[in-house]
XYZ file of N, CA and C in Angstrom:
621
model
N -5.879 -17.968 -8.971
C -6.312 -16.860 -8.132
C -7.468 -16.138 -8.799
N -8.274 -15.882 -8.174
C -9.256 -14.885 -8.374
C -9.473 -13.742 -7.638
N -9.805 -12.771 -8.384
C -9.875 -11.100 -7.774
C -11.433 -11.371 -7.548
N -12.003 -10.776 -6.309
C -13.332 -10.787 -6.227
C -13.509 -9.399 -5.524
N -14.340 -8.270 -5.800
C -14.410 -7.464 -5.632
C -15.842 -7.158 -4.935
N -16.323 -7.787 -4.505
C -17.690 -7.644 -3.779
C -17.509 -8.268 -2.335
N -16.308 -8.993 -1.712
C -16.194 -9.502 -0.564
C -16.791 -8.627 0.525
N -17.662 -9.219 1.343
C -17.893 -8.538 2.967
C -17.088 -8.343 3.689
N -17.272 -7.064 4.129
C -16.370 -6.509 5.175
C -16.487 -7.905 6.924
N -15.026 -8.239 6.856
C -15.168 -9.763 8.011
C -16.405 -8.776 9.353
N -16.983 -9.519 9.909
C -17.766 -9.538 11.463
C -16.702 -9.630 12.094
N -16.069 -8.552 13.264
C -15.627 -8.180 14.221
C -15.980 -9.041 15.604
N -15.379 -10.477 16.401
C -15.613 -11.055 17.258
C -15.250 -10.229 18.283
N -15.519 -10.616 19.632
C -15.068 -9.555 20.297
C -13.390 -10.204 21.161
N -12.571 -9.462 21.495
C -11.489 -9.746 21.434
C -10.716 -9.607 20.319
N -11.478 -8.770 19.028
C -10.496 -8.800 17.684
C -10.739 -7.301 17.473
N -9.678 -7.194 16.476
C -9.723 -5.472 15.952
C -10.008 -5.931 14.359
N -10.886 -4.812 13.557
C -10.964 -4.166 12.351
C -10.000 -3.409 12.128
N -8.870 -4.074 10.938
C -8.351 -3.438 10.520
C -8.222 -3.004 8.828
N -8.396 -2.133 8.366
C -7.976 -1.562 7.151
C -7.019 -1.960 6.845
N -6.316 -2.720 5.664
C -5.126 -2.975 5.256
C -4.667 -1.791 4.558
N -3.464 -1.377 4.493
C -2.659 -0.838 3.467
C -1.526 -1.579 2.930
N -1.255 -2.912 3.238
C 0.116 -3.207 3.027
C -0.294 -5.093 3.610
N 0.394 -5.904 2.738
C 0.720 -7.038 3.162
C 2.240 -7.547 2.373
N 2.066 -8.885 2.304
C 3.459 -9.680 1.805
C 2.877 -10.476 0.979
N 4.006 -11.444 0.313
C 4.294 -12.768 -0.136
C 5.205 -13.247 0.081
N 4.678 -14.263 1.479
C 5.904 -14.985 1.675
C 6.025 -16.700 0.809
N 6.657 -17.043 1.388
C 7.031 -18.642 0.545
C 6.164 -19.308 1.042
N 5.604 -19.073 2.432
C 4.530 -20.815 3.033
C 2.770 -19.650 2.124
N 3.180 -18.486 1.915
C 1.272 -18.606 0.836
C 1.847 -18.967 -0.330
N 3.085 -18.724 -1.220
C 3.215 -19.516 -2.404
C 2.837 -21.157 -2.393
N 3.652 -21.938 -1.358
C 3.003 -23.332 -0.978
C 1.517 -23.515 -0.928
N 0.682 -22.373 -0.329
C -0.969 -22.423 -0.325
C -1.244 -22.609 -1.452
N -0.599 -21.279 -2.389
C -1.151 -21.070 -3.520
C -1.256 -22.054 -4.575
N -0.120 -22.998 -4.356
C 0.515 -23.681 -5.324
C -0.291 -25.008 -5.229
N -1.152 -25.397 -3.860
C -1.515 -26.589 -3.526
C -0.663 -27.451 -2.606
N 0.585 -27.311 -2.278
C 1.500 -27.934 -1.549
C 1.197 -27.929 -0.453
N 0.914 -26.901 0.535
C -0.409 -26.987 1.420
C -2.055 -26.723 1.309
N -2.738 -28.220 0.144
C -3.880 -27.088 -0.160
C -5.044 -27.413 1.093
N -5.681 -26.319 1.520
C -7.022 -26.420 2.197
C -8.162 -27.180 1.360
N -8.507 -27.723 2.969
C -9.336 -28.836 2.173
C -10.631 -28.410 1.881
N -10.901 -29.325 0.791
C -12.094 -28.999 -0.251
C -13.400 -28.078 0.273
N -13.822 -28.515 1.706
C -15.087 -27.498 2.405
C -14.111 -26.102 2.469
N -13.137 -25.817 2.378
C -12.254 -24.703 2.737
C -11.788 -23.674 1.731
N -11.934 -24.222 0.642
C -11.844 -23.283 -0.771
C -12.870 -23.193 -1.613
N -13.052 -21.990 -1.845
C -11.712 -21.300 -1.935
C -11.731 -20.116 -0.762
N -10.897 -19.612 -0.774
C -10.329 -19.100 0.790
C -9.110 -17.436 -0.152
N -9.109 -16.850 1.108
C -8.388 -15.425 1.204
C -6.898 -15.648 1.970
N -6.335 -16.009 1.256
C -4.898 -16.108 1.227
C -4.161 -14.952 2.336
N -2.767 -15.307 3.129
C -2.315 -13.661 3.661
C -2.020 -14.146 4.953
N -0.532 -13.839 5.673
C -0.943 -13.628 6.770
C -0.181 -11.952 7.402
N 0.779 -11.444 6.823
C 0.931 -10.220 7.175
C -0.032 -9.173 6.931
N -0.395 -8.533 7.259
C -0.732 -6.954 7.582
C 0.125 -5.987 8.357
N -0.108 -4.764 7.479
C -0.338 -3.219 8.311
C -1.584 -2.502 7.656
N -2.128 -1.667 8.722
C -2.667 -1.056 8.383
C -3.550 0.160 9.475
N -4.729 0.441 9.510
C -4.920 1.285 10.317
C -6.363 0.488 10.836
N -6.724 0.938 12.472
C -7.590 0.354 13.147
C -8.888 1.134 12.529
N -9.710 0.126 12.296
C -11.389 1.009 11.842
C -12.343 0.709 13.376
N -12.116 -0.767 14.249
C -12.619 -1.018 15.302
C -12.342 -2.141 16.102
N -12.694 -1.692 17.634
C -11.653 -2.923 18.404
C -12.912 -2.783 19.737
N -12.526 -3.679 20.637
C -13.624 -3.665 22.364
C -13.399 -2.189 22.485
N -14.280 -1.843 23.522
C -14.305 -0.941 24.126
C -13.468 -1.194 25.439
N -12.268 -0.429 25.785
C -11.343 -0.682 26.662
C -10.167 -1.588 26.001
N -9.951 -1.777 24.533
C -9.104 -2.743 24.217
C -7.967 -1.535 23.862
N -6.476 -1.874 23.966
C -5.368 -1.273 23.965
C -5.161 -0.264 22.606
N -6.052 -0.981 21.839
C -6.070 -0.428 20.281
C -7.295 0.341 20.104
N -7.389 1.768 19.200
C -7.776 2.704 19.003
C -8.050 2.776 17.673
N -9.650 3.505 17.441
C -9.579 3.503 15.834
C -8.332 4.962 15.224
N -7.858 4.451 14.358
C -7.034 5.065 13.967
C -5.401 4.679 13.882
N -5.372 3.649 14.836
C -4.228 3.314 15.286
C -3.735 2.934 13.877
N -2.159 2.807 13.801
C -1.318 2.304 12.775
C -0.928 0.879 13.585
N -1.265 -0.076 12.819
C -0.919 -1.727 13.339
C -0.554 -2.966 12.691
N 0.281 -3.198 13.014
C 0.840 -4.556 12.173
C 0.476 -6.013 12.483
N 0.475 -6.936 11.389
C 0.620 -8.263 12.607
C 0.428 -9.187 11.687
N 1.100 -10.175 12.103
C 1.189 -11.881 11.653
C -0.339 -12.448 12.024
N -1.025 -12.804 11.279
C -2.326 -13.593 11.831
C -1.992 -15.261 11.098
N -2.927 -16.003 11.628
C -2.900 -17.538 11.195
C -3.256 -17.787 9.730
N -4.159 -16.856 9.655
C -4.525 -16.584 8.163
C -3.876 -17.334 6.809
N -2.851 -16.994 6.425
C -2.296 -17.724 5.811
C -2.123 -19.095 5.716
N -2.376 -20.027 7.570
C -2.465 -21.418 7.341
C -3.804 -22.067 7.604
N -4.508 -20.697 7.395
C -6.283 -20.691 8.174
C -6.996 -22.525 7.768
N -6.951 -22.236 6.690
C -7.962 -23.323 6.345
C -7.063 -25.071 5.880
N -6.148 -24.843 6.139
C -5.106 -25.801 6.360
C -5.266 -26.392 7.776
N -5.278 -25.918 9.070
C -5.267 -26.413 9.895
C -6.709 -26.276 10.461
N -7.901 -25.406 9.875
C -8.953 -25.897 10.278
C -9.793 -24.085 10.751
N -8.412 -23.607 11.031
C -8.665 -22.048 11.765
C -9.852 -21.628 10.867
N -10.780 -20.780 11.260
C -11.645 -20.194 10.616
C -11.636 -18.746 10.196
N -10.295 -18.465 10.440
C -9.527 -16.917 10.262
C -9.270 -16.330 8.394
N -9.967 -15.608 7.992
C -9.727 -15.026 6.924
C -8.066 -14.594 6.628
N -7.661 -14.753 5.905
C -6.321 -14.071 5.657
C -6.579 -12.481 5.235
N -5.033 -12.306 4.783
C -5.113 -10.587 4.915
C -4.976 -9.707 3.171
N -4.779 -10.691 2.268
C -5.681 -10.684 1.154
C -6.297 -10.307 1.151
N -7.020 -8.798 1.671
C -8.291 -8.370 1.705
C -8.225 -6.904 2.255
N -9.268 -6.226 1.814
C -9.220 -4.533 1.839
C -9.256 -4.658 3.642
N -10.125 -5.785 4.299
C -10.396 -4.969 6.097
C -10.093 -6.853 6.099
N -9.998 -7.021 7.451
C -9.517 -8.385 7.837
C -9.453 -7.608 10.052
N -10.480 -8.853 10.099
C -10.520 -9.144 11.592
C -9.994 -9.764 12.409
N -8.730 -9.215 12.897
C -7.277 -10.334 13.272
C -7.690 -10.100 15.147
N -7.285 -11.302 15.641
C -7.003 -11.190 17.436
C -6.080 -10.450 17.905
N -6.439 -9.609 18.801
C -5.585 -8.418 19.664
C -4.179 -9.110 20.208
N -4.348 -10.339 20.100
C -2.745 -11.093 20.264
C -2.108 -11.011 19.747
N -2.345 -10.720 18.180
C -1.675 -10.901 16.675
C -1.548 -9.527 16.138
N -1.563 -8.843 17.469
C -1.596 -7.060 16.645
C -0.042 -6.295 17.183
N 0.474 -5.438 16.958
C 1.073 -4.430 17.320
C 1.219 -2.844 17.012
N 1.062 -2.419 17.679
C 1.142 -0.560 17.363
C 2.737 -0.717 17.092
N 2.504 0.459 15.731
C 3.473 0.581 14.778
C 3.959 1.463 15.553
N 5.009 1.684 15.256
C 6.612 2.836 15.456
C 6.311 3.814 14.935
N 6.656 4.866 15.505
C 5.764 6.335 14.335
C 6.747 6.226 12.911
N 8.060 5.454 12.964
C 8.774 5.738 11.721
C 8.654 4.806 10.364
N 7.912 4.381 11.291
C 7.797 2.699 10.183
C 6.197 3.106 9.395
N 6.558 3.626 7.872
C 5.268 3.731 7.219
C 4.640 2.316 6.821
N 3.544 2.522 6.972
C 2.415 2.020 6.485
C 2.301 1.354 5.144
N 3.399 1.565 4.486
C 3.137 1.081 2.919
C 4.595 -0.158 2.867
N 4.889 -0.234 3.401
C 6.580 -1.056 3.557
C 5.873 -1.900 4.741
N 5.375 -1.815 5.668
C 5.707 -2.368 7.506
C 4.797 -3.893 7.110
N 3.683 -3.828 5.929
C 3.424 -4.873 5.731
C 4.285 -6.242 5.243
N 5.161 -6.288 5.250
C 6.199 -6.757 4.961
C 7.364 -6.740 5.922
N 6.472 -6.567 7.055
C 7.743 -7.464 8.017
C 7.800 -7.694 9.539
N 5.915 -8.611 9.340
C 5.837 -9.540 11.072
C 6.263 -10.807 10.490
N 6.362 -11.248 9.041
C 6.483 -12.795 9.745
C 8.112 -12.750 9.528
N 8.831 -12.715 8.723
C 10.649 -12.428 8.803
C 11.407 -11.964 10.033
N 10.211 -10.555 10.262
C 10.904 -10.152 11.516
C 10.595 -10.906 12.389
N 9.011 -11.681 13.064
C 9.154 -12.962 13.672
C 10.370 -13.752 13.547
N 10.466 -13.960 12.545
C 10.843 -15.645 12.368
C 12.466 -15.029 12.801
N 13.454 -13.931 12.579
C 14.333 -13.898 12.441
C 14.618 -13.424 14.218
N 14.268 -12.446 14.436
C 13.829 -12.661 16.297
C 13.790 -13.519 17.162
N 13.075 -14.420 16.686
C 12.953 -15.764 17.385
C 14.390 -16.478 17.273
N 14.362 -16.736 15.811
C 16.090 -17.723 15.646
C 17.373 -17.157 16.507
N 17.389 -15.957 16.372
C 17.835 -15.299 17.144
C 18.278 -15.500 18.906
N 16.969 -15.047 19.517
C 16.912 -15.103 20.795
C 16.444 -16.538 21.376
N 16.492 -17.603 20.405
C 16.967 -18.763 20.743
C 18.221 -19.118 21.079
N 19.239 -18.336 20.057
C 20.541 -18.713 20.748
C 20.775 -18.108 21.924
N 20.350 -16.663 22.921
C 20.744 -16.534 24.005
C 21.514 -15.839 23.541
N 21.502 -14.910 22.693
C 22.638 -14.056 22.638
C 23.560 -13.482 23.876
N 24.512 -13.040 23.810
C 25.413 -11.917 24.431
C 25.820 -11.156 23.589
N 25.993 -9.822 23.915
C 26.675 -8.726 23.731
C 27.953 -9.047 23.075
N 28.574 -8.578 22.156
C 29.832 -8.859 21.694
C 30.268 -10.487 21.000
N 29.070 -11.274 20.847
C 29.393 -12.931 20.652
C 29.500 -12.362 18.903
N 29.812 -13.654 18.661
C 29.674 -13.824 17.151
C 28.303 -14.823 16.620
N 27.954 -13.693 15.502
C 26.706 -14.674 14.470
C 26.765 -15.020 13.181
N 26.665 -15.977 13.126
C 26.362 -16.329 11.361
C 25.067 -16.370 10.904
N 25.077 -15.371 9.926
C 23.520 -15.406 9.012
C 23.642 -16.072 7.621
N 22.959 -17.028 7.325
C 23.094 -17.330 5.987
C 21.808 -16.574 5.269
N 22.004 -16.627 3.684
C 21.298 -16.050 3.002
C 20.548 -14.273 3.727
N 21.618 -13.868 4.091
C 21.612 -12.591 4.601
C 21.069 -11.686 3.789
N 20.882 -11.604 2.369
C 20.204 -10.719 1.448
C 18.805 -10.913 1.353
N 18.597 -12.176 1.987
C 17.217 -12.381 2.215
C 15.926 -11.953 2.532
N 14.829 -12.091 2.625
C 13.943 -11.584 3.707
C 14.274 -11.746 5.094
N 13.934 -13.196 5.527
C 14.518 -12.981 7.032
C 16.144 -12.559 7.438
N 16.976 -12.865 6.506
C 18.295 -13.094 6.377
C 18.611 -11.262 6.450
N 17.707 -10.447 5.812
C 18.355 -9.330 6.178
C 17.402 -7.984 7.335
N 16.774 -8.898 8.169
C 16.161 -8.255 8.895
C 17.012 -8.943 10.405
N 17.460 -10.218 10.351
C 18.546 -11.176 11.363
C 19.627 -10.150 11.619
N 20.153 -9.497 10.168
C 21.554 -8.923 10.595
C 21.072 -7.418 11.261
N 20.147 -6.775 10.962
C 20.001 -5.539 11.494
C 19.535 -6.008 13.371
N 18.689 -6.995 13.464
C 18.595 -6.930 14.746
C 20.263 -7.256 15.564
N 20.472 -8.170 14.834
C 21.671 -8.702 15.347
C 22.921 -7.622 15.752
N 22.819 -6.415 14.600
C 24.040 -5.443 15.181
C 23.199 -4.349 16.487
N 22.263 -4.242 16.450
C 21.271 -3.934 17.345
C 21.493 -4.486 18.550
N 21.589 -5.989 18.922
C 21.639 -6.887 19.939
C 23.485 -6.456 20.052
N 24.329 -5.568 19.639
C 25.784 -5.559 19.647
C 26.563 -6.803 19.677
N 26.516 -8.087 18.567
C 26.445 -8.948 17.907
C 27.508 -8.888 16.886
N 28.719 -9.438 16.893
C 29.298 -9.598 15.607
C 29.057 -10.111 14.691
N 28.463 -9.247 13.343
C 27.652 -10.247 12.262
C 28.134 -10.700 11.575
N 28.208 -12.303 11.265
C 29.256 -12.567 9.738
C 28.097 -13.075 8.885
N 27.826 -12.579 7.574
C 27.309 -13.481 6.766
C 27.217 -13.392 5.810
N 26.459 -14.289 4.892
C 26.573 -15.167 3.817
C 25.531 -15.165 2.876
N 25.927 -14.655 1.657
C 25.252 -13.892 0.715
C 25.344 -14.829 -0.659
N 24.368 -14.583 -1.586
C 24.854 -14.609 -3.128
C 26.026 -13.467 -3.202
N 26.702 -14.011 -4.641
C 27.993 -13.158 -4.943
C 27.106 -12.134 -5.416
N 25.993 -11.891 -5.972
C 26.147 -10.232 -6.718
C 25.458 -9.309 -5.212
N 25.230 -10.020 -3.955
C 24.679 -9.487 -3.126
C 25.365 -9.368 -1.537
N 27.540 -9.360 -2.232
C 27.916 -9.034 -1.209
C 28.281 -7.306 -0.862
N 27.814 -6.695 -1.636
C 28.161 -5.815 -1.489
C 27.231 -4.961 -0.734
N 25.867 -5.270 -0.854
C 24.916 -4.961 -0.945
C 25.066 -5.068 1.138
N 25.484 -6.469 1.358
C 25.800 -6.435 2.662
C 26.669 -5.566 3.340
N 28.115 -4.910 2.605
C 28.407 -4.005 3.147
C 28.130 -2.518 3.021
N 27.625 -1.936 2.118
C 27.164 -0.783 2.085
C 25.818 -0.552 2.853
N 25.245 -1.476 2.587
C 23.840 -1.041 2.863
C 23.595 -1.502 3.910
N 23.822 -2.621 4.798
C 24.040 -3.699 5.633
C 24.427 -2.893 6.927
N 25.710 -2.809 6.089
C 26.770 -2.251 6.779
C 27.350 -3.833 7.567
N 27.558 -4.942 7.671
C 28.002 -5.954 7.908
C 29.574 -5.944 8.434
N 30.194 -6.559 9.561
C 31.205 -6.433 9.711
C 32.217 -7.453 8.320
N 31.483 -8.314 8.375
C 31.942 -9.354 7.156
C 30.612 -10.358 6.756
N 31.063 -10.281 4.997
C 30.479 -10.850 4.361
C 30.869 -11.762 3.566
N 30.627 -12.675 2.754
C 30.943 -13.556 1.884
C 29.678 -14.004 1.021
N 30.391 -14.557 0.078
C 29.344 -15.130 -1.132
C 29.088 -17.030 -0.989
N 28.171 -17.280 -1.280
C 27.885 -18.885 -0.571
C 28.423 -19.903 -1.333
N 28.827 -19.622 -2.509
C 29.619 -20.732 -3.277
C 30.918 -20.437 -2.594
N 31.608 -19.833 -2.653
C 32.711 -20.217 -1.984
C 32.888 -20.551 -0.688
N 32.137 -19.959 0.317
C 31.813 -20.908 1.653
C 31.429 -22.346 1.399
N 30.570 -22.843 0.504
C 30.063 -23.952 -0.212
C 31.449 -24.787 -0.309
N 31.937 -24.416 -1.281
C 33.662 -24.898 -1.937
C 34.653 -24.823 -0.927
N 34.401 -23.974 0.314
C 35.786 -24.652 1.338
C 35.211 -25.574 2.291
N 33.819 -25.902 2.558
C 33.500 -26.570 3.486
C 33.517 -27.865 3.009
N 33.188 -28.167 1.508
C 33.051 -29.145 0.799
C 33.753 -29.290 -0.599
N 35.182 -29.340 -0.528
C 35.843 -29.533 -1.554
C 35.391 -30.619 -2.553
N 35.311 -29.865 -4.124
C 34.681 -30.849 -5.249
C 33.182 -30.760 -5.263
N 32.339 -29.591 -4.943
C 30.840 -29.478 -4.557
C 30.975 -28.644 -5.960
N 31.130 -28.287 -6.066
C 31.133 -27.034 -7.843
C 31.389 -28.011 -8.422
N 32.334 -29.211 -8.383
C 32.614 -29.698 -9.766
C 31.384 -31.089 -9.701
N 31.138 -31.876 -8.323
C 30.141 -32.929 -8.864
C 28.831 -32.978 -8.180
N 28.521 -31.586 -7.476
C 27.238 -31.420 -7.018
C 26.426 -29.763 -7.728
N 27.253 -29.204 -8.617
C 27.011 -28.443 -9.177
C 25.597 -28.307 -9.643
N 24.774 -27.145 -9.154
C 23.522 -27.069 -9.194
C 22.129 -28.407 -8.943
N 22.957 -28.667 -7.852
C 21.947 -30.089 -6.775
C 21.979 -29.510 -5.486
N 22.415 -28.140 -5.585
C 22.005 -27.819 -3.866
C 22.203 -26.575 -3.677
């Protein structure tokens, strides 16, 4: 990685907003960027890593839904930009010019310094979600519930009035019920050990 401190502020297409970052992530698919496991190809690096943002609007169309000033979040492609060819800057960067598709006006409660850290989990955990078709009152299983997506699943999920069961590391069941607030929790080796008797004794740290 390199810090470069002279980068241009991105050119504003039209259909996109200027946004000011205050806040992004690290999720696991830019560690894969980072790492080379997905690397962009050679005309493509080196490249600005990122695909979460929050931050505040500096400029957008005239007549577009977004306002300078606005507080806004959003998942852009960024992160798989130069992997699949996109010509989209990631959010690695003080201002970043994302598509009005990829935006949302923030919640007045959700600050600005945290919210970067949670379109793609809260994506991803939303989606898994309202794939199953929830109902009211059903039962869910979350694994790795202490997680990133794993603990943004259970808050929507008691939200959706969802019976949540899930499935934690042991030093992070507690963490599910206090803080969680979880109807039930458990630790994954022992879910591990009743589903698969003899997994501790001859698969022990292979999975």
């Amino acid at each position: 990685l390199e810090l470069v401190q002279d980068f241009p502020i991105p050119a504003r297409k039209p259909g996109q907003v200027l946004v000011k970052l205050h806040s992004s992530s690290v999720n696991p698919v830019d560690t894969y960027m980072r790492s080379g496991l997905f690397r962009p190809d050679a005309d493509g690096a080196p490249c600005v890593l990122g695909g979460d943002l929050a931050g505040v609007v500096v400029e957008a169309d005239e007549g577009s839904r977004f306002k300078k000033g606005d507080h806004v979040a959003a998942l852009t492609p960024g992160f798989m930009a130069k992997a699949t060819g996109d010509s989209s800057q990631g959010t690695y960067a003080q201002y970043v010019a994302a598509d009005e598709s990829h935006i949302a006006l923030l919640p007045a409660g959700i600050p600005l310094d945290t919210a970067g850290g949670l379109p793609l989990v809260g994506l991803t955990a939303w989606q898994a979600l309202m794939d199953g078709q929830p109902v009211e009152g059903q039962r869910v299983l979350v694994f790795a519930a202490s997680g990133g997506v794993g603990h943004v699943a259970v808050q929507l999920a008691k939200i959706l009035g969802l019976y949540t069961v899930a499935v934690a590391g042991p030093k992070n069941t507690v963490k599910g019920h206090d803080v969680l607030g979880l109807a039930e929790v458990g630790h994954h080796q022992g879910i591990q050990q009743h589903m698969h008797p003899g997994l501790g004794e001859g698969a022990a740290g292979h999975g």
